[in-house]
Amino acid sequence: MRAFLALAVCALILAAGCEKRRKKVIAVIPKGTSHPFWLSVEAGARAAGAELGVEVLWNGPATELDYSRQIQIVDAMIARRVDGIAVAAAERKALVQPIDRAVAAGIPVTIFDSGLDSENYMTFVATDNYEAGRMAGRKLAELVGGQGKLAMVLHSTGSFSTMERERGFDDAIAGEFPKIRIVARQYGMSDRARSRAVAENFLAVHPDLDGIFCSTEPSSTGASLALKARGLAGKVRFVAFDSSDGMIEDLRQGVIHAMVVQDPFRIGYEAVRTIAGKLNGRTPPKRIDLHARLITRQDLDQPEVRKLLFPDLQKANR
């Protein structure tokens, strides 16, 4: 009997030790997984996980408009009792209740990249999208000489981050450049082909269009294709948002005149770092604003710009 009790005590001690040594698990749930932006976010999240000794579970919907799938993933992570959740809300209203459920379950939540209509979370980590939009507006106004007609290829309804940068762009133009008019705006719905069709329609209806602003990578890529197809590459001034290999080449070739670029690697890193800190007894700030950067063709060979545009995505697989 004594031997049995001794073995039982040893088993309990070993189990407690294993539990103590178990890695904390943080679920990171992006809006989507198909765009280059999210690959960089994933790399940053996994780099933070490796550095801070936590396990990162990366899972998101294939497309940024699949709100119901993102909600299912959040609920699955709650049921799994992960130690923390970081989520980029695909739709500012639809994700409120799932986040409330996570918080009610005692799971610390960081919202990253794109916010929601609630403050029931631990930390919000994102680019200052409103200021980034103003930056884009001022640059496009400079490129068209402070006067003329502009068009905007928008992202989608309900996306907090893109709505903020579009609002910033609008406010910069309306408040600072009275000789500029925004004559057309339409959603590309996070789809390159649809964004191309939108841009081609703008160019057909407004043959005297002076400039285009696009608020995301899919809309920017679609507009680039439209400008090249119509022989207007370089003639219509074009400020894009975010980046991809194709967009970087279009910037080098003069199709795109400037890009406003975020730091998705750092966004992913900070999202995981805030939760890991909370799990270790630290209280992160309620909001962490990251700055966007305006890049032109002349900047492309600067080392810090190359690091921003070409992050080490291999870290996502380590």
mmCIF file of C-alpha atoms in Angstrom:
data_model
loop_
_atom_site.group_PDB
_atom_site.id
_atom_site.type_symbol
_atom_site.label_atom_id
_atom_site.label_comp_id
_atom_site.label_asym_id
_atom_site.label_seq_id
_atom_site.Cartn_x
_atom_site.Cartn_y
_atom_site.Cartn_z
ATOM 1 C CA MET A 1 0.000 0.000 0.000
ATOM 2 C CA ARG A 2 2.816 2.350 0.912
ATOM 3 C CA ALA A 3 4.533 1.551 -2.387
ATOM 4 C CA PHE A 4 1.323 2.340 -4.264
ATOM 5 C CA LEU A 5 0.929 5.647 -2.450
ATOM 6 C CA ALA A 6 4.536 6.537 -3.163
ATOM 7 C CA LEU A 7 4.043 5.793 -6.872
ATOM 8 C CA ALA A 8 0.852 7.863 -6.897
ATOM 9 C CA VAL A 9 2.594 10.812 -5.275
ATOM 10 C CA CYS A 10 5.448 10.558 -7.784
ATOM 11 C CA ALA A 11 2.948 10.479 -10.647
ATOM 12 C CA LEU A 12 1.221 13.582 -9.342
ATOM 13 C CA ILE A 13 4.547 15.392 -8.990
ATOM 14 C CA LEU A 14 5.539 14.424 -12.524
ATOM 15 C CA ALA A 15 2.162 15.513 -13.872
ATOM 16 C CA ALA A 16 2.449 18.842 -12.095
ATOM 17 C CA GLY A 17 5.917 19.303 -13.510
ATOM 18 C CA CYS A 18 4.718 18.513 -17.024
ATOM 19 C CA GLU A 19 1.822 20.934 -16.628
ATOM 20 C CA LYS A 20 4.199 23.615 -15.421
ATOM 21 C CA ARG A 21 6.492 23.058 -18.364
ATOM 22 C CA ARG A 22 3.648 22.965 -20.942
ATOM 23 C CA LYS A 23 3.988 25.701 -23.494
ATOM 24 C CA LYS A 24 1.286 28.320 -23.443
ATOM 25 C CA VAL A 25 -0.801 28.251 -26.615
ATOM 26 C CA ILE A 26 -1.786 31.458 -28.413
ATOM 27 C CA ALA A 27 -4.228 31.313 -31.317
ATOM 28 C CA VAL A 28 -3.589 33.900 -34.023
ATOM 29 C CA ILE A 29 -6.563 34.384 -36.348
ATOM 30 C CA PRO A 30 -6.088 36.690 -39.368
ATOM 31 C CA LYS A 31 -8.808 38.086 -41.625
ATOM 32 C CA GLY A 32 -7.622 35.772 -44.379
ATOM 33 C CA THR A 33 -4.656 33.657 -45.395
ATOM 34 C CA SER A 34 -4.309 34.170 -49.138
ATOM 35 C CA HIS A 35 -2.699 37.621 -49.419
ATOM 36 C CA PRO A 36 1.047 38.348 -48.978
ATOM 37 C CA PHE A 37 0.277 40.733 -46.108
ATOM 38 C CA TRP A 38 -0.938 37.856 -43.935
ATOM 39 C CA LEU A 39 2.116 35.742 -44.706
ATOM 40 C CA SER A 40 4.249 38.501 -43.200
ATOM 41 C CA VAL A 41 1.919 38.767 -40.186
ATOM 42 C CA GLU A 42 2.257 35.012 -39.683
ATOM 43 C CA ALA A 43 6.053 35.230 -39.863
ATOM 44 C CA GLY A 44 6.071 37.931 -37.187
ATOM 45 C CA ALA A 45 3.700 35.978 -34.955
ATOM 46 C CA ARG A 46 5.779 32.812 -35.211
ATOM 47 C CA ALA A 47 9.010 34.721 -34.622
ATOM 48 C CA ALA A 48 7.529 36.120 -31.402
ATOM 49 C CA GLY A 49 6.340 32.663 -30.389
ATOM 50 C CA ALA A 50 9.790 31.160 -30.874
ATOM 51 C CA GLU A 51 11.479 34.005 -29.007
ATOM 52 C CA LEU A 52 9.030 34.057 -26.090
ATOM 53 C CA GLY A 53 8.558 30.317 -25.717
ATOM 54 C CA VAL A 54 4.869 30.061 -26.623
ATOM 55 C CA GLU A 55 3.140 27.920 -29.209
ATOM 56 C CA VAL A 56 1.397 29.833 -32.001
ATOM 57 C CA LEU A 57 -1.684 28.305 -33.617
ATOM 58 C CA TRP A 58 -2.242 30.092 -36.939
ATOM 59 C CA ASN A 59 -5.684 29.632 -38.481
ATOM 60 C CA GLY A 60 -7.888 31.916 -40.528
ATOM 61 C CA PRO A 61 -10.436 31.881 -43.347
ATOM 62 C CA ALA A 62 -9.198 31.593 -46.909
ATOM 63 C CA THR A 63 -10.763 34.921 -47.896
ATOM 64 C CA GLU A 64 -11.218 38.150 -45.960
ATOM 65 C CA LEU A 65 -14.967 38.247 -46.567
ATOM 66 C CA ASP A 66 -15.715 34.876 -44.942
ATOM 67 C CA TYR A 67 -16.827 36.347 -41.615
ATOM 68 C CA SER A 68 -18.760 33.238 -40.567
ATOM 69 C CA ARG A 69 -15.676 31.043 -40.933
ATOM 70 C CA GLN A 70 -13.622 33.423 -38.811
ATOM 71 C CA ILE A 71 -16.284 33.292 -36.095
ATOM 72 C CA GLN A 72 -16.205 29.480 -36.218
ATOM 73 C CA ILE A 73 -12.429 29.523 -35.738
ATOM 74 C CA VAL A 74 -12.659 31.896 -32.768
ATOM 75 C CA ASP A 75 -15.302 29.693 -31.125
ATOM 76 C CA ALA A 76 -13.218 26.561 -31.768
ATOM 77 C CA MET A 77 -10.228 28.171 -30.048
ATOM 78 C CA ILE A 78 -12.409 29.113 -27.065
ATOM 79 C CA ALA A 79 -13.642 25.507 -26.824
ATOM 80 C CA ARG A 80 -10.052 24.300 -26.983
ATOM 81 C CA ARG A 81 -9.217 26.567 -24.027
ATOM 82 C CA VAL A 82 -6.184 28.183 -25.609
ATOM 83 C CA ASP A 83 -4.245 30.506 -23.331
ATOM 84 C CA GLY A 84 -4.709 33.590 -25.509
ATOM 85 C CA ILE A 85 -6.293 34.740 -28.759
ATOM 86 C CA ALA A 86 -5.114 37.384 -31.231
ATOM 87 C CA VAL A 87 -7.593 38.188 -33.981
ATOM 88 C CA ALA A 88 -7.848 40.632 -36.880
ATOM 89 C CA ALA A 89 -11.563 41.327 -37.084
ATOM 90 C CA ALA A 90 -12.770 40.796 -40.643
ATOM 91 C CA GLU A 91 -16.000 42.649 -39.863
ATOM 92 C CA ARG A 92 -16.237 45.238 -37.123
ATOM 93 C CA LYS A 93 -19.700 44.190 -35.858
ATOM 94 C CA ALA A 94 -19.818 40.458 -36.584
ATOM 95 C CA LEU A 95 -16.826 39.648 -34.372
ATOM 96 C CA VAL A 96 -18.035 41.482 -31.262
ATOM 97 C CA GLN A 97 -19.967 38.588 -29.727
ATOM 98 C CA PRO A 98 -17.266 35.943 -30.388
ATOM 99 C CA ILE A 99 -14.694 38.184 -28.707
ATOM 100 C CA ASP A 100 -17.074 38.739 -25.798
ATOM 101 C CA ARG A 101 -17.340 34.960 -25.423
ATOM 102 C CA ALA A 102 -13.540 34.613 -25.322
ATOM 103 C CA VAL A 103 -13.166 37.322 -22.693
ATOM 104 C CA ALA A 104 -15.983 35.807 -20.605
ATOM 105 C CA ALA A 105 -14.072 32.499 -20.716
ATOM 106 C CA GLY A 106 -11.073 34.226 -19.142
ATOM 107 C CA ILE A 107 -8.963 34.207 -22.303
ATOM 108 C CA PRO A 108 -6.888 37.373 -22.904
ATOM 109 C CA VAL A 109 -7.616 38.807 -26.352
ATOM 110 C CA THR A 110 -5.519 41.111 -28.514
ATOM 111 C CA ILE A 111 -7.167 42.650 -31.565
ATOM 112 C CA PHE A 112 -4.649 43.303 -34.326
ATOM 113 C CA ASP A 113 -4.652 45.074 -37.693
ATOM 114 C CA SER A 114 -8.392 45.782 -37.827
ATOM 115 C CA GLY A 115 -10.654 46.732 -34.937
ATOM 116 C CA LEU A 116 -14.255 46.137 -33.953
ATOM 117 C CA ASP A 117 -17.182 48.013 -32.408
ATOM 118 C CA SER A 118 -16.205 47.159 -28.856
ATOM 119 C CA GLU A 119 -13.428 47.775 -26.375
ATOM 120 C CA ASN A 120 -13.905 44.478 -24.574
ATOM 121 C CA TYR A 121 -10.402 43.248 -25.293
ATOM 122 C CA MET A 122 -6.967 43.565 -23.747
ATOM 123 C CA THR A 123 -4.944 45.371 -26.449
ATOM 124 C CA PHE A 124 -5.368 46.743 -29.966
ATOM 125 C CA VAL A 125 -2.256 46.522 -32.177
ATOM 126 C CA ALA A 126 -2.451 48.163 -35.584
ATOM 127 C CA THR A 127 -1.129 50.691 -38.028
ATOM 128 C CA ASP A 128 -2.515 54.181 -37.454
ATOM 129 C CA ASN A 129 -4.676 53.747 -40.539
ATOM 130 C CA TYR A 130 -6.325 57.155 -40.414
ATOM 131 C CA GLU A 131 -2.944 58.909 -40.555
ATOM 132 C CA ALA A 132 -1.772 56.474 -43.234
ATOM 133 C CA GLY A 133 -4.785 57.465 -45.339
ATOM 134 C CA ARG A 134 -4.014 61.142 -44.852
ATOM 135 C CA MET A 135 -0.447 60.445 -45.932
ATOM 136 C CA ALA A 136 -1.724 58.819 -49.112
ATOM 137 C CA GLY A 137 -4.094 61.714 -49.827
ATOM 138 C CA ARG A 138 -1.388 64.335 -49.463
ATOM 139 C CA LYS A 139 0.991 62.389 -51.701
ATOM 140 C CA LEU A 140 -1.567 61.903 -54.458
ATOM 141 C CA ALA A 141 -2.500 65.585 -54.237
ATOM 142 C CA GLU A 142 1.171 66.467 -54.683
ATOM 143 C CA LEU A 143 1.444 64.133 -57.678
ATOM 144 C CA VAL A 144 -1.524 65.778 -59.472
ATOM 145 C CA GLY A 145 -0.308 69.275 -58.707
ATOM 146 C CA GLY A 146 -3.022 70.123 -56.188
ATOM 147 C CA GLN A 147 -5.900 70.009 -58.658
ATOM 148 C CA GLY A 148 -7.870 67.556 -60.751
ATOM 149 C CA LYS A 149 -10.096 64.488 -60.502
ATOM 150 C CA LEU A 150 -9.444 61.437 -58.374
ATOM 151 C CA ALA A 151 -11.042 58.019 -57.943
ATOM 152 C CA MET A 152 -10.879 55.528 -55.070
ATOM 153 C CA VAL A 153 -11.013 51.730 -55.245
ATOM 154 C CA LEU A 154 -12.227 50.841 -51.754
ATOM 155 C CA HIS A 155 -11.826 47.533 -49.891
ATOM 156 C CA SER A 156 -15.125 46.275 -48.426
ATOM 157 C CA THR A 157 -17.845 47.386 -46.043
ATOM 158 C CA GLY A 158 -17.321 46.711 -42.350
ATOM 159 C CA SER A 159 -13.520 46.465 -42.394
ATOM 160 C CA PHE A 160 -12.385 48.875 -39.673
ATOM 161 C CA SER A 161 -8.760 49.258 -40.834
ATOM 162 C CA THR A 162 -9.547 50.054 -44.465
ATOM 163 C CA MET A 163 -12.474 52.302 -43.585
ATOM 164 C CA GLU A 164 -10.125 54.344 -41.397
ATOM 165 C CA ARG A 165 -7.502 54.780 -44.130
ATOM 166 C CA GLU A 166 -10.218 55.672 -46.656
ATOM 167 C CA ARG A 167 -11.612 58.220 -44.211
ATOM 168 C CA GLY A 168 -8.149 59.677 -43.688
ATOM 169 C CA PHE A 169 -7.678 60.006 -47.440
ATOM 170 C CA ASP A 170 -11.074 61.717 -47.819
ATOM 171 C CA ASP A 171 -10.381 64.145 -44.988
ATOM 172 C CA ALA A 172 -6.950 65.119 -46.316
ATOM 173 C CA ILE A 173 -8.320 65.888 -49.779
ATOM 174 C CA ALA A 174 -11.461 67.692 -48.581
ATOM 175 C CA GLY A 175 -9.695 69.685 -45.879
ATOM 176 C CA GLU A 176 -6.473 70.666 -47.631
ATOM 177 C CA PHE A 177 -6.979 70.608 -51.410
ATOM 178 C CA PRO A 178 -10.093 72.528 -52.535
ATOM 179 C CA LYS A 179 -9.206 72.212 -56.228
ATOM 180 C CA ILE A 180 -9.314 68.418 -56.148
ATOM 181 C CA ARG A 181 -12.550 66.426 -56.531
ATOM 182 C CA ILE A 182 -13.104 62.756 -55.826
ATOM 183 C CA VAL A 183 -15.395 61.857 -58.727
ATOM 184 C CA ALA A 184 -15.759 58.094 -58.229
ATOM 185 C CA ARG A 185 -15.472 55.483 -55.509
ATOM 186 C CA GLN A 186 -16.452 51.827 -55.436
ATOM 187 C CA TYR A 187 -15.661 48.659 -53.490
ATOM 188 C CA GLY A 188 -13.350 46.048 -54.979
ATOM 189 C CA MET A 189 -14.457 43.566 -52.270
ATOM 190 C CA SER A 190 -10.929 42.274 -51.587
ATOM 191 C CA ASP A 191 -10.816 40.750 -55.071
ATOM 192 C CA ARG A 192 -8.216 41.603 -57.708
ATOM 193 C CA ALA A 193 -10.419 40.802 -60.702
ATOM 194 C CA ARG A 194 -13.343 42.798 -59.339
ATOM 195 C CA SER A 195 -11.032 45.695 -58.459
ATOM 196 C CA ARG A 196 -9.670 45.658 -61.989
ATOM 197 C CA ALA A 197 -13.204 45.874 -63.383
ATOM 198 C CA VAL A 198 -13.981 48.763 -61.026
ATOM 199 C CA ALA A 199 -10.854 50.655 -62.102
ATOM 200 C CA GLU A 200 -11.497 50.038 -65.790
ATOM 201 C CA ASN A 201 -14.999 51.438 -65.372
ATOM 202 C CA PHE A 202 -13.562 54.553 -63.698
ATOM 203 C CA LEU A 203 -11.148 55.057 -66.580
ATOM 204 C CA ALA A 204 -13.881 54.596 -69.176
ATOM 205 C CA VAL A 205 -16.379 56.950 -67.516
ATOM 206 C CA HIS A 206 -13.745 59.556 -66.597
ATOM 207 C CA PRO A 207 -11.199 59.695 -69.438
ATOM 208 C CA ASP A 208 -9.761 62.862 -67.859
ATOM 209 C CA LEU A 209 -9.080 61.165 -64.521
ATOM 210 C CA ASP A 210 -5.879 62.475 -62.929
ATOM 211 C CA GLY A 211 -5.282 60.023 -60.102
ATOM 212 C CA ILE A 212 -6.334 56.817 -58.333
ATOM 213 C CA PHE A 213 -6.019 55.721 -54.721
ATOM 214 C CA CYS A 214 -6.471 52.106 -53.662
ATOM 215 C CA SER A 215 -6.727 51.154 -50.003
ATOM 216 C CA THR A 216 -5.500 47.525 -50.078
ATOM 217 C CA GLU A 217 -3.246 45.126 -51.970
ATOM 218 C CA PRO A 218 -6.063 43.426 -53.967
ATOM 219 C CA SER A 219 -7.554 46.750 -55.059
ATOM 220 C CA SER A 220 -4.096 48.121 -55.888
ATOM 221 C CA THR A 221 -3.167 45.066 -57.951
ATOM 222 C CA GLY A 222 -6.459 45.237 -59.822
ATOM 223 C CA ALA A 223 -6.015 48.939 -60.601
ATOM 224 C CA SER A 224 -2.481 48.311 -61.867
ATOM 225 C CA LEU A 225 -3.809 45.703 -64.287
ATOM 226 C CA ALA A 226 -6.500 48.119 -65.505
ATOM 227 C CA LEU A 227 -4.014 50.945 -66.101
ATOM 228 C CA LYS A 228 -1.655 48.675 -68.044
ATOM 229 C CA ALA A 229 -4.491 47.168 -70.099
ATOM 230 C CA ARG A 230 -5.685 50.632 -71.158
ATOM 231 C CA GLY A 231 -2.228 51.995 -71.907
ATOM 232 C CA LEU A 232 -2.466 54.520 -69.078
ATOM 233 C CA ALA A 233 0.337 53.188 -66.894
ATOM 234 C CA GLY A 234 2.324 56.156 -65.589
ATOM 235 C CA LYS A 235 -0.103 58.688 -67.041
ATOM 236 C CA VAL A 236 -2.731 58.453 -64.310
ATOM 237 C CA ARG A 237 -1.084 59.159 -60.962
ATOM 238 C CA PHE A 238 -1.485 56.188 -58.681
ATOM 239 C CA VAL A 239 -0.966 55.806 -54.931
ATOM 240 C CA ALA A 240 -1.344 52.237 -53.669
ATOM 241 C CA PHE A 241 -1.588 50.707 -50.195
ATOM 242 C CA ASP A 242 0.356 47.665 -48.907
ATOM 243 C CA SER A 243 2.699 45.723 -51.144
ATOM 244 C CA SER A 244 3.341 42.515 -53.069
ATOM 245 C CA ASP A 245 6.104 41.417 -55.437
ATOM 246 C CA GLY A 246 4.012 42.560 -58.405
ATOM 247 C CA MET A 247 3.255 45.932 -56.832
ATOM 248 C CA ILE A 248 6.917 46.500 -56.031
ATOM 249 C CA GLU A 249 7.802 45.833 -59.663
ATOM 250 C CA ASP A 250 5.008 48.196 -60.785
ATOM 251 C CA LEU A 251 6.469 50.865 -58.513
ATOM 252 C CA ARG A 252 9.884 50.313 -60.047
ATOM 253 C CA GLN A 253 8.405 50.563 -63.560
ATOM 254 C CA GLY A 254 6.406 53.722 -62.826
ATOM 255 C CA VAL A 255 2.903 52.207 -62.981
ATOM 256 C CA ILE A 256 2.523 52.968 -59.272
ATOM 257 C CA HIS A 257 3.912 56.325 -58.193
ATOM 258 C CA ALA A 258 3.914 55.742 -54.423
ATOM 259 C CA MET A 259 2.952 53.033 -51.937
ATOM 260 C CA VAL A 260 1.894 53.420 -48.328
ATOM 261 C CA VAL A 261 3.323 50.374 -46.610
ATOM 262 C CA GLN A 262 2.633 48.869 -43.205
ATOM 263 C CA ASP A 263 4.919 46.597 -41.169
ATOM 264 C CA PRO A 264 2.884 43.364 -41.061
ATOM 265 C CA PHE A 265 5.774 41.395 -39.552
ATOM 266 C CA ARG A 266 5.815 43.696 -36.537
ATOM 267 C CA ILE A 267 2.015 43.659 -36.282
ATOM 268 C CA GLY A 268 2.093 39.870 -35.918
ATOM 269 C CA TYR A 269 5.032 40.020 -33.523
ATOM 270 C CA GLU A 270 3.410 42.592 -31.237
ATOM 271 C CA ALA A 271 0.081 40.743 -31.229
ATOM 272 C CA VAL A 272 1.740 37.633 -29.781
ATOM 273 C CA ARG A 273 4.088 39.596 -27.512
ATOM 274 C CA THR A 274 1.227 41.401 -25.762
ATOM 275 C CA ILE A 275 -0.539 38.152 -24.896
ATOM 276 C CA ALA A 276 2.683 36.412 -23.822
ATOM 277 C CA GLY A 277 3.375 39.370 -21.538
ATOM 278 C CA LYS A 278 -0.080 39.116 -19.985
ATOM 279 C CA LEU A 279 0.403 35.394 -19.372
ATOM 280 C CA ASN A 280 3.609 36.278 -17.534
ATOM 281 C CA GLY A 281 1.931 38.817 -15.291
ATOM 282 C CA ARG A 282 2.486 42.033 -17.256
ATOM 283 C CA THR A 283 -0.263 44.406 -18.380
ATOM 284 C CA PRO A 284 0.223 45.684 -21.942
ATOM 285 C CA PRO A 285 -1.084 49.081 -23.076
ATOM 286 C CA LYS A 286 -4.647 49.272 -24.339
ATOM 287 C CA ARG A 287 -3.495 50.472 -27.767
ATOM 288 C CA ILE A 288 -0.268 50.146 -29.745
ATOM 289 C CA ASP A 289 -0.150 52.349 -32.859
ATOM 290 C CA LEU A 290 2.403 51.485 -35.530
ATOM 291 C CA HIS A 291 3.425 53.925 -38.249
ATOM 292 C CA ALA A 292 3.061 53.372 -41.973
ATOM 293 C CA ARG A 293 5.749 54.463 -44.429
ATOM 294 C CA LEU A 294 5.419 56.163 -47.801
ATOM 295 C CA ILE A 295 7.698 54.592 -50.418
ATOM 296 C CA THR A 296 8.571 55.834 -53.907
ATOM 297 C CA ARG A 297 10.725 54.280 -56.613
ATOM 298 C CA GLN A 298 13.775 56.162 -55.335
ATOM 299 C CA ASP A 299 13.451 54.430 -51.955
ATOM 300 C CA LEU A 300 13.430 50.843 -53.175
ATOM 301 C CA ASP A 301 17.133 50.137 -52.752
ATOM 302 C CA GLN A 302 17.413 51.536 -49.228
ATOM 303 C CA PRO A 303 18.299 48.709 -46.796
ATOM 304 C CA GLU A 304 15.554 49.550 -44.302
ATOM 305 C CA VAL A 305 12.961 49.671 -47.088
ATOM 306 C CA ARG A 306 14.083 46.327 -48.485
ATOM 307 C CA LYS A 307 13.805 44.802 -45.012
ATOM 308 C CA LEU A 308 10.275 46.153 -44.719
ATOM 309 C CA LEU A 309 9.212 44.953 -48.172
ATOM 310 C CA PHE A 310 10.979 41.588 -48.029
ATOM 311 C CA PRO A 311 10.689 40.235 -44.461
ATOM 312 C CA ASP A 312 12.091 36.832 -43.554
ATOM 313 C CA LEU A 313 9.024 34.710 -44.206
ATOM 314 C CA GLN A 314 11.031 31.561 -43.474
ATOM 315 C CA LYS A 315 10.578 32.375 -39.802
ATOM 316 C CA ALA A 316 6.970 31.360 -40.244
ATOM 317 C CA ASN A 317 8.053 27.760 -40.752
ATOM 318 C CA ARG A 318 10.647 27.473 -37.984
#
